[in-house]
Amino acid sequence: MVKGVVDKSNIIGIIHARGGSRRIPLKNIKHLNGVPLIGYIIKAALGSKLLDRVIVSSDHPEIIRLSKEFGAEVPFVRPADLAEDVPSELVTQHAVEFIEAETRERVDIAVTMQSTSPFCSSEDIDTCIRKLTDNPEIESVFTAKKVCERPEWMFKLDKDKAVLFLGGEMKGERGVTQSLPDLYIPNGAVYATRRNVLFEKNILISDMVSIHEMSAERSIDIDEPIDFLVAEVVGEQNEQG
């Protein structure tokens, strides 16, 4: 295959959007600058040049209604046992199995997305897919942001004593940011995973993995009420820019 050209793999986008949320009730449809949160990731997914279908996995009727209104498919209602706090790979596996039973066609790549990442773009999604299809040795690709809070500087409490989580002492080059390697953490927006890895290893991120870096601003993940306030400011600046 020519590098940069995607073959006719069956690539399915699956957006996770359950109704339950402990910190922000129904956050998936809470309005962010006048738009339901889930509308942002659906728009990005529908703008992808490489996704064959965009499907929302949800258990909540209003999320389902709005998802369809924004143009996504909702071919099933997520089972109650998968609408609790369960590993994301189980939700994606369920969606893939449903699609394959419905179409009698094998899914080659499952692209898991979250509605809590409003600044993820179509290009971010397609970059993850291309990195996977261009590199046969890679099993999964995820979006990430560069770490600011250094694990080398983190402490844990052992009774009343604070000790470095990674051990050792806080001295020398360890205290110089420029001397430390760049580290990255998943930002929760996109996980592109080959089907065999998803089911044989029961995982979204395998050990043969690559990343697509997104900026800290675009990596905002809506989890706490303050995240909405920050996202509103960033969104307003994006509109003005």
PDB file of N, CA and C in Angstrom, residues 156-240:
ATOM      1  N   LYS A 156       4.101  10.649  47.415  1.00  0.00           N
ATOM      2  CA  LYS A 156       2.984   9.920  48.014  1.00  0.00           C
ATOM      3  C   LYS A 156       3.152   9.945  49.525  1.00  0.00           C
ATOM      4  N   LEU A 157       2.046   9.816  50.223  1.00  0.00           N
ATOM      5  CA  LEU A 157       2.091   9.821  51.676  1.00  0.00           C
ATOM      6  C   LEU A 157       2.213   8.401  52.207  1.00  0.00           C
ATOM      7  N   ASP A 158       3.187   8.180  53.040  1.00  0.00           N
ATOM      8  CA  ASP A 158       3.368   6.913  53.740  1.00  0.00           C
ATOM      9  C   ASP A 158       3.175   7.219  55.216  1.00  0.00           C
ATOM     10  N   LYS A 159       1.947   7.033  55.679  1.00  0.00           N
ATOM     11  CA  LYS A 159       1.526   7.509  56.999  1.00  0.00           C
ATOM     12  C   LYS A 159       1.659   9.023  57.014  1.00  0.00           C
ATOM     13  N   ASP A 160       2.537   9.589  57.833  1.00  0.00           N
ATOM     14  CA  ASP A 160       2.689  11.040  57.868  1.00  0.00           C
ATOM     15  C   ASP A 160       3.928  11.511  57.119  1.00  0.00           C
ATOM     16  N   LYS A 161       4.571  10.603  56.421  1.00  0.00           N
ATOM     17  CA  LYS A 161       5.811  10.943  55.722  1.00  0.00           C
ATOM     18  C   LYS A 161       5.573  11.006  54.217  1.00  0.00           C
ATOM     19  N   ALA A 162       6.088  12.054  53.600  1.00  0.00           N
ATOM     20  CA  ALA A 162       5.986  12.192  52.153  1.00  0.00           C
ATOM     21  C   ALA A 162       7.245  11.630  51.504  1.00  0.00           C
ATOM     22  N   VAL A 163       7.051  10.738  50.536  1.00  0.00           N
ATOM     23  CA  VAL A 163       8.188  10.134  49.837  1.00  0.00           C
ATOM     24  C   VAL A 163       7.958  10.241  48.338  1.00  0.00           C
ATOM     25  N   LEU A 164       9.046  10.361  47.575  1.00  0.00           N
ATOM     26  CA  LEU A 164       8.923  10.450  46.126  1.00  0.00           C
ATOM     27  C   LEU A 164       8.297   9.180  45.572  1.00  0.00           C
ATOM     28  N   PHE A 165       7.283   9.361  44.752  1.00  0.00           N
ATOM     29  CA  PHE A 165       6.545   8.220  44.202  1.00  0.00           C
ATOM     30  C   PHE A 165       7.447   7.297  43.389  1.00  0.00           C
ATOM     31  N   LEU A 166       8.390   7.878  42.632  1.00  0.00           N
ATOM     32  CA  LEU A 166       9.293   7.076  41.811  1.00  0.00           C
ATOM     33  C   LEU A 166      10.584   6.715  42.543  1.00  0.00           C
ATOM     34  N   GLY A 167      10.669   7.082  43.829  1.00  0.00           N
ATOM     35  CA  GLY A 167      11.853   6.767  44.606  1.00  0.00           C
ATOM     36  C   GLY A 167      12.993   7.736  44.358  1.00  0.00           C
ATOM     37  N   GLY A 168      14.086   7.539  45.067  1.00  0.00           N
ATOM     38  CA  GLY A 168      15.255   8.384  44.898  1.00  0.00           C
ATOM     39  C   GLY A 168      15.149   9.680  45.670  1.00  0.00           C
ATOM     40  N   GLU A 169      15.928  10.673  45.225  1.00  0.00           N
ATOM     41  CA  GLU A 169      15.971  11.959  45.909  1.00  0.00           C
ATOM     42  C   GLU A 169      15.707  13.097  44.932  1.00  0.00           C
ATOM     43  N   MET A 170      15.176  14.183  45.449  1.00  0.00           N
ATOM     44  CA  MET A 170      14.878  15.355  44.629  1.00  0.00           C
ATOM     45  C   MET A 170      16.121  16.235  44.568  1.00  0.00           C
ATOM     46  N   LYS A 171      17.018  15.930  43.641  1.00  0.00           N
ATOM     47  CA  LYS A 171      18.246  16.713  43.536  1.00  0.00           C
ATOM     48  C   LYS A 171      18.827  16.581  42.130  1.00  0.00           C
ATOM     49  N   GLY A 172      19.777  17.461  41.831  1.00  0.00           N
ATOM     50  CA  GLY A 172      20.489  17.389  40.564  1.00  0.00           C
ATOM     51  C   GLY A 172      19.593  17.603  39.358  1.00  0.00           C
ATOM     52  N   GLU A 173      19.888  16.855  38.291  1.00  0.00           N
ATOM     53  CA  GLU A 173      19.173  17.009  37.026  1.00  0.00           C
ATOM     54  C   GLU A 173      17.685  16.703  37.149  1.00  0.00           C
ATOM     55  N   ARG A 174      17.322  15.955  38.181  1.00  0.00           N
ATOM     56  CA  ARG A 174      15.913  15.611  38.367  1.00  0.00           C
ATOM     57  C   ARG A 174      15.058  16.853  38.577  1.00  0.00           C
ATOM     58  N   GLY A 175      15.652  17.903  39.081  1.00  0.00           N
ATOM     59  CA  GLY A 175      14.901  19.126  39.330  1.00  0.00           C
ATOM     60  C   GLY A 175      14.950  20.129  38.194  1.00  0.00           C
ATOM     61  N   VAL A 176      15.574  19.754  37.075  1.00  0.00           N
ATOM     62  CA  VAL A 176      15.693  20.649  35.925  1.00  0.00           C
ATOM     63  C   VAL A 176      14.779  20.158  34.808  1.00  0.00           C
ATOM     64  N   THR A 177      13.755  20.917  34.509  1.00  0.00           N
ATOM     65  CA  THR A 177      12.768  20.496  33.514  1.00  0.00           C
ATOM     66  C   THR A 177      13.409  20.138  32.180  1.00  0.00           C
ATOM     67  N   GLN A 178      14.369  20.941  31.756  1.00  0.00           N
ATOM     68  CA  GLN A 178      14.995  20.726  30.452  1.00  0.00           C
ATOM     69  C   GLN A 178      15.797  19.434  30.390  1.00  0.00           C
ATOM     70  N   SER A 179      16.127  18.872  31.536  1.00  0.00           N
ATOM     71  CA  SER A 179      16.903  17.633  31.574  1.00  0.00           C
ATOM     72  C   SER A 179      16.021  16.393  31.539  1.00  0.00           C
ATOM     73  N   LEU A 180      14.719  16.587  31.655  1.00  0.00           N
ATOM     74  CA  LEU A 180      13.794  15.457  31.717  1.00  0.00           C
ATOM     75  C   LEU A 180      13.200  15.182  30.335  1.00  0.00           C
ATOM     76  N   PRO A 181      12.919  13.923  30.026  1.00  0.00           N
ATOM     77  CA  PRO A 181      12.358  13.588  28.709  1.00  0.00           C
ATOM     78  C   PRO A 181      10.911  14.046  28.591  1.00  0.00           C
ATOM     79  N   ASP A 182      10.495  14.357  27.367  1.00  0.00           N
ATOM     80  CA  ASP A 182       9.085  14.682  27.132  1.00  0.00           C
ATOM     81  C   ASP A 182       8.241  13.444  27.406  1.00  0.00           C
ATOM     82  N   LEU A 183       7.154  13.641  28.118  1.00  0.00           N
ATOM     83  CA  LEU A 183       6.227  12.546  28.415  1.00  0.00           C
ATOM     84  C   LEU A 183       4.834  12.948  27.939  1.00  0.00           C
ATOM     85  N   TYR A 184       4.035  11.942  27.600  1.00  0.00           N
ATOM     86  CA  TYR A 184       2.704  12.196  27.065  1.00  0.00           C
ATOM     87  C   TYR A 184       1.677  11.332  27.793  1.00  0.00           C
ATOM     88  N   ILE A 185       0.451  11.858  27.867  1.00  0.00           N
ATOM     89  CA  ILE A 185      -0.637  11.143  28.522  1.00  0.00           C
ATOM     90  C   ILE A 185      -1.860  11.171  27.606  1.00  0.00           C
ATOM     91  N   PRO A 186      -2.638  10.082  27.538  1.00  0.00           N
ATOM     92  CA  PRO A 186      -3.857  10.106  26.716  1.00  0.00           C
ATOM     93  C   PRO A 186      -4.765  11.261  27.135  1.00  0.00           C
ATOM     94  N   ASN A 187      -5.306  11.977  26.156  1.00  0.00           N
ATOM     95  CA  ASN A 187      -6.222  13.074  26.485  1.00  0.00           C
ATOM     96  C   ASN A 187      -7.686  12.652  26.382  1.00  0.00           C
ATOM     97  N   GLY A 188      -7.927  11.378  26.029  1.00  0.00           N
ATOM     98  CA  GLY A 188      -9.288  10.851  26.046  1.00  0.00           C
ATOM     99  C   GLY A 188     -10.108  11.092  24.802  1.00  0.00           C
ATOM    100  N   ALA A 189      -9.541  11.769  23.805  1.00  0.00           N
ATOM    101  CA  ALA A 189     -10.349  12.130  22.629  1.00  0.00           C
ATOM    102  C   ALA A 189     -10.539  10.975  21.660  1.00  0.00           C
ATOM    103  N   VAL A 190      -9.438  10.362  21.199  1.00  0.00           N
ATOM    104  CA  VAL A 190      -9.508   9.352  20.138  1.00  0.00           C
ATOM    105  C   VAL A 190      -8.587   8.172  20.449  1.00  0.00           C
ATOM    106  N   TYR A 191      -9.114   6.964  20.208  1.00  0.00           N
ATOM    107  CA  TYR A 191      -8.319   5.734  20.290  1.00  0.00           C
ATOM    108  C   TYR A 191      -8.636   4.908  19.050  1.00  0.00           C
ATOM    109  N   ALA A 192      -7.683   4.760  18.160  1.00  0.00           N
ATOM    110  CA  ALA A 192      -7.875   3.930  16.969  1.00  0.00           C
ATOM    111  C   ALA A 192      -7.213   2.582  17.226  1.00  0.00           C
ATOM    112  N   THR A 193      -7.984   1.509  17.124  1.00  0.00           N
ATOM    113  CA  THR A 193      -7.500   0.190  17.522  1.00  0.00           C
ATOM    114  C   THR A 193      -7.861  -0.857  16.473  1.00  0.00           C
ATOM    115  N   ARG A 194      -6.899  -1.708  16.152  1.00  0.00           N
ATOM    116  CA  ARG A 194      -7.199  -2.814  15.235  1.00  0.00           C
ATOM    117  C   ARG A 194      -8.127  -3.808  15.923  1.00  0.00           C
ATOM    118  N   ARG A 195      -9.017  -4.414  15.128  1.00  0.00           N
ATOM    119  CA  ARG A 195     -10.020  -5.302  15.690  1.00  0.00           C
ATOM    120  C   ARG A 195      -9.415  -6.461  16.462  1.00  0.00           C
ATOM    121  N   ASN A 196      -8.372  -7.087  15.919  1.00  0.00           N
ATOM    122  CA  ASN A 196      -7.805  -8.256  16.589  1.00  0.00           C
ATOM    123  C   ASN A 196      -7.240  -7.892  17.955  1.00  0.00           C
ATOM    124  N   VAL A 197      -6.684  -6.705  18.080  1.00  0.00           N
ATOM    125  CA  VAL A 197      -6.152  -6.256  19.366  1.00  0.00           C
ATOM    126  C   VAL A 197      -7.291  -5.999  20.351  1.00  0.00           C
ATOM    127  N   LEU A 198      -8.348  -5.370  19.869  1.00  0.00           N
ATOM    128  CA  LEU A 198      -9.503  -5.060  20.705  1.00  0.00           C
ATOM    129  C   LEU A 198     -10.092  -6.311  21.346  1.00  0.00           C
ATOM    130  N   PHE A 199     -10.171  -7.387  20.574  1.00  0.00           N
ATOM    131  CA  PHE A 199     -10.815  -8.603  21.086  1.00  0.00           C
ATOM    132  C   PHE A 199      -9.837  -9.629  21.649  1.00  0.00           C
ATOM    133  N   GLU A 200      -8.680  -9.762  21.055  1.00  0.00           N
ATOM    134  CA  GLU A 200      -7.729 -10.765  21.552  1.00  0.00           C
ATOM    135  C   GLU A 200      -6.996 -10.306  22.803  1.00  0.00           C
ATOM    136  N   LYS A 201      -6.738  -9.001  22.883  1.00  0.00           N
ATOM    137  CA  LYS A 201      -6.036  -8.467  24.053  1.00  0.00           C
ATOM    138  C   LYS A 201      -6.968  -7.706  24.993  1.00  0.00           C
ATOM    139  N   ASN A 202      -8.220  -7.509  24.562  1.00  0.00           N
ATOM    140  CA  ASN A 202      -9.209  -6.780  25.357  1.00  0.00           C
ATOM    141  C   ASN A 202      -8.667  -5.425  25.814  1.00  0.00           C
ATOM    142  N   ILE A 203      -8.212  -4.628  24.831  1.00  0.00           N
ATOM    143  CA  ILE A 203      -7.552  -3.379  25.173  1.00  0.00           C
ATOM    144  C   ILE A 203      -7.705  -2.379  24.028  1.00  0.00           C
ATOM    145  N   LEU A 204      -7.702  -1.098  24.369  1.00  0.00           N
ATOM    146  CA  LEU A 204      -7.726  -0.049  23.348  1.00  0.00           C
ATOM    147  C   LEU A 204      -6.312   0.414  23.010  1.00  0.00           C
ATOM    148  N   ILE A 205      -5.444   0.449  24.015  1.00  0.00           N
ATOM    149  CA  ILE A 205      -4.055   0.867  23.823  1.00  0.00           C
ATOM    150  C   ILE A 205      -3.160  -0.339  24.051  1.00  0.00           C
ATOM    151  N   SER A 206      -2.538  -0.815  22.988  1.00  0.00           N
ATOM    152  CA  SER A 206      -1.669  -1.989  23.103  1.00  0.00           C
ATOM    153  C   SER A 206      -0.238  -1.554  23.372  1.00  0.00           C
ATOM    154  N   ASP A 207       0.665  -2.534  23.474  1.00  0.00           N
ATOM    155  CA  ASP A 207       2.066  -2.192  23.695  1.00  0.00           C
ATOM    156  C   ASP A 207       2.735  -1.729  22.401  1.00  0.00           C
ATOM    157  N   MET A 208       2.169  -2.093  21.240  1.00  0.00           N
ATOM    158  CA  MET A 208       2.668  -1.607  19.951  1.00  0.00           C
ATOM    159  C   MET A 208       1.799  -0.413  19.558  1.00  0.00           C
ATOM    160  N   VAL A 209       2.161   0.763  20.071  1.00  0.00           N
ATOM    161  CA  VAL A 209       1.265   1.911  19.999  1.00  0.00           C
ATOM    162  C   VAL A 209       2.012   3.165  19.545  1.00  0.00           C
ATOM    163  N   SER A 210       1.270   4.073  18.934  1.00  0.00           N
ATOM    164  CA  SER A 210       1.808   5.378  18.575  1.00  0.00           C
ATOM    165  C   SER A 210       0.824   6.440  19.068  1.00  0.00           C
ATOM    166  N   ILE A 211       1.255   7.700  19.056  1.00  0.00           N
ATOM    167  CA  ILE A 211       0.388   8.780  19.533  1.00  0.00           C
ATOM    168  C   ILE A 211       0.281   9.891  18.493  1.00  0.00           C
ATOM    169  N   HIS A 212      -0.781  10.659  18.635  1.00  0.00           N
ATOM    170  CA  HIS A 212      -0.946  11.910  17.889  1.00  0.00           C
ATOM    171  C   HIS A 212      -1.090  13.000  18.938  1.00  0.00           C
ATOM    172  N   GLU A 213      -0.136  13.915  18.975  1.00  0.00           N
ATOM    173  CA  GLU A 213      -0.147  14.947  20.002  1.00  0.00           C
ATOM    174  C   GLU A 213      -1.121  16.071  19.661  1.00  0.00           C
ATOM    175  N   MET A 214      -1.900  16.455  20.662  1.00  0.00           N
ATOM    176  CA  MET A 214      -2.768  17.625  20.572  1.00  0.00           C
ATOM    177  C   MET A 214      -2.319  18.633  21.629  1.00  0.00           C
ATOM    178  N   SER A 215      -2.549  19.908  21.387  1.00  0.00           N
ATOM    179  CA  SER A 215      -2.143  20.931  22.339  1.00  0.00           C
ATOM    180  C   SER A 215      -2.943  20.813  23.633  1.00  0.00           C
ATOM    181  N   ALA A 216      -2.424  21.416  24.684  1.00  0.00           N
ATOM    182  CA  ALA A 216      -3.113  21.376  25.971  1.00  0.00           C
ATOM    183  C   ALA A 216      -4.496  22.008  25.873  1.00  0.00           C
ATOM    184  N   GLU A 217      -4.599  23.100  25.096  1.00  0.00           N
ATOM    185  CA  GLU A 217      -5.885  23.788  24.962  1.00  0.00           C
ATOM    186  C   GLU A 217      -6.917  22.897  24.262  1.00  0.00           C
ATOM    187  N   ARG A 218      -6.494  22.204  23.214  1.00  0.00           N
ATOM    188  CA  ARG A 218      -7.434  21.368  22.472  1.00  0.00           C
ATOM    189  C   ARG A 218      -7.648  20.017  23.152  1.00  0.00           C
ATOM    190  N   SER A 219      -6.855  19.740  24.183  1.00  0.00           N
ATOM    191  CA  SER A 219      -6.978  18.467  24.894  1.00  0.00           C
ATOM    192  C   SER A 219      -7.915  18.557  26.093  1.00  0.00           C
ATOM    193  N   ILE A 220      -8.592  19.683  26.256  1.00  0.00           N
ATOM    194  CA  ILE A 220      -9.507  19.835  27.393  1.00  0.00           C
ATOM    195  C   ILE A 220     -10.519  18.699  27.404  1.00  0.00           C
ATOM    196  N   ASP A 221     -10.623  18.035  28.552  1.00  0.00           N
ATOM    197  CA  ASP A 221     -11.547  16.912  28.738  1.00  0.00           C
ATOM    198  C   ASP A 221     -12.552  17.317  29.814  1.00  0.00           C
ATOM    199  N   ILE A 222     -13.828  17.350  29.447  1.00  0.00           N
ATOM    200  CA  ILE A 222     -14.861  17.809  30.385  1.00  0.00           C
ATOM    201  C   ILE A 222     -15.149  16.721  31.410  1.00  0.00           C
ATOM    202  N   ASP A 223     -14.688  16.962  32.643  1.00  0.00           N
ATOM    203  CA  ASP A 223     -14.892  15.994  33.713  1.00  0.00           C
ATOM    204  C   ASP A 223     -15.449  16.662  34.968  1.00  0.00           C
ATOM    205  N   GLU A 224     -14.945  17.855  35.267  1.00  0.00           N
ATOM    206  CA  GLU A 224     -15.384  18.629  36.422  1.00  0.00           C
ATOM    207  C   GLU A 224     -16.099  19.897  35.943  1.00  0.00           C
ATOM    208  N   PRO A 225     -16.933  20.489  36.800  1.00  0.00           N
ATOM    209  CA  PRO A 225     -17.620  21.734  36.408  1.00  0.00           C
ATOM    210  C   PRO A 225     -16.669  22.829  35.934  1.00  0.00           C
ATOM    211  N   ILE A 226     -15.485  22.920  36.527  1.00  0.00           N
ATOM    212  CA  ILE A 226     -14.540  23.956  36.117  1.00  0.00           C
ATOM    213  C   ILE A 226     -14.061  23.741  34.684  1.00  0.00           C
ATOM    214  N   ASP A 227     -14.066  22.483  34.224  1.00  0.00           N
ATOM    215  CA  ASP A 227     -13.648  22.205  32.849  1.00  0.00           C
ATOM    216  C   ASP A 227     -14.577  22.872  31.850  1.00  0.00           C
ATOM    217  N   PHE A 228     -15.852  22.956  32.192  1.00  0.00           N
ATOM    218  CA  PHE A 228     -16.809  23.639  31.317  1.00  0.00           C
ATOM    219  C   PHE A 228     -16.476  25.125  31.215  1.00  0.00           C
ATOM    220  N   LEU A 229     -16.114  25.718  32.350  1.00  0.00           N
ATOM    221  CA  LEU A 229     -15.792  27.141  32.338  1.00  0.00           C
ATOM    222  C   LEU A 229     -14.561  27.414  31.486  1.00  0.00           C
ATOM    223  N   VAL A 230     -13.544  26.571  31.628  1.00  0.00           N
ATOM    224  CA  VAL A 230     -12.329  26.733  30.835  1.00  0.00           C
ATOM    225  C   VAL A 230     -12.638  26.522  29.352  1.00  0.00           C
ATOM    226  N   ALA A 231     -13.430  25.487  29.053  1.00  0.00           N
ATOM    227  CA  ALA A 231     -13.767  25.185  27.654  1.00  0.00           C
ATOM    228  C   ALA A 231     -14.560  26.316  27.013  1.00  0.00           C
ATOM    229  N   GLU A 232     -15.435  26.957  27.782  1.00  0.00           N
ATOM    230  CA  GLU A 232     -16.204  28.080  27.244  1.00  0.00           C
ATOM    231  C   GLU A 232     -15.278  29.219  26.809  1.00  0.00           C
ATOM    232  N   VAL A 233     -14.265  29.498  27.626  1.00  0.00           N
ATOM    233  CA  VAL A 233     -13.316  30.568  27.292  1.00  0.00           C
ATOM    234  C   VAL A 233     -12.510  30.200  26.051  1.00  0.00           C
ATOM    235  N   VAL A 234     -12.013  28.959  26.019  1.00  0.00           N
ATOM    236  CA  VAL A 234     -11.230  28.509  24.868  1.00  0.00           C
ATOM    237  C   VAL A 234     -12.080  28.530  23.607  1.00  0.00           C
ATOM    238  N   GLY A 235     -13.326  28.081  23.726  1.00  0.00           N
ATOM    239  CA  GLY A 235     -14.221  28.062  22.567  1.00  0.00           C
ATOM    240  C   GLY A 235     -14.502  29.458  22.044  1.00  0.00           C
ATOM    241  N   GLU A 236     -14.701  30.395  22.947  1.00  0.00           N
ATOM    242  CA  GLU A 236     -14.950  31.779  22.546  1.00  0.00           C
ATOM    243  C   GLU A 236     -13.729  32.367  21.836  1.00  0.00           C
ATOM    244  N   GLN A 237     -12.533  32.067  22.347  1.00  0.00           N
ATOM    245  CA  GLN A 237     -11.308  32.559  21.718  1.00  0.00           C
ATOM    246  C   GLN A 237     -11.126  31.946  20.326  1.00  0.00           C
ATOM    247  N   ASN A 238     -11.489  30.670  20.192  1.00  0.00           N
ATOM    248  CA  ASN A 238     -11.384  30.017  18.876  1.00  0.00           C
ATOM    249  C   ASN A 238     -12.311  30.688  17.871  1.00  0.00           C
ATOM    250  N   GLU A 239     -13.515  31.036  18.316  1.00  0.00           N
ATOM    251  CA  GLU A 239     -14.474  31.689  17.421  1.00  0.00           C
ATOM    252  C   GLU A 239     -13.978  33.073  17.005  1.00  0.00           C
ATOM    253  N   GLN A 240     -13.354  33.776  17.941  1.00  0.00           N
ATOM    254  CA  GLN A 240     -12.858  35.115  17.650  1.00  0.00           C
ATOM    255  C   GLN A 240     -11.623  35.063  16.749  1.00  0.00           C
TER     256      GLN A 240
END
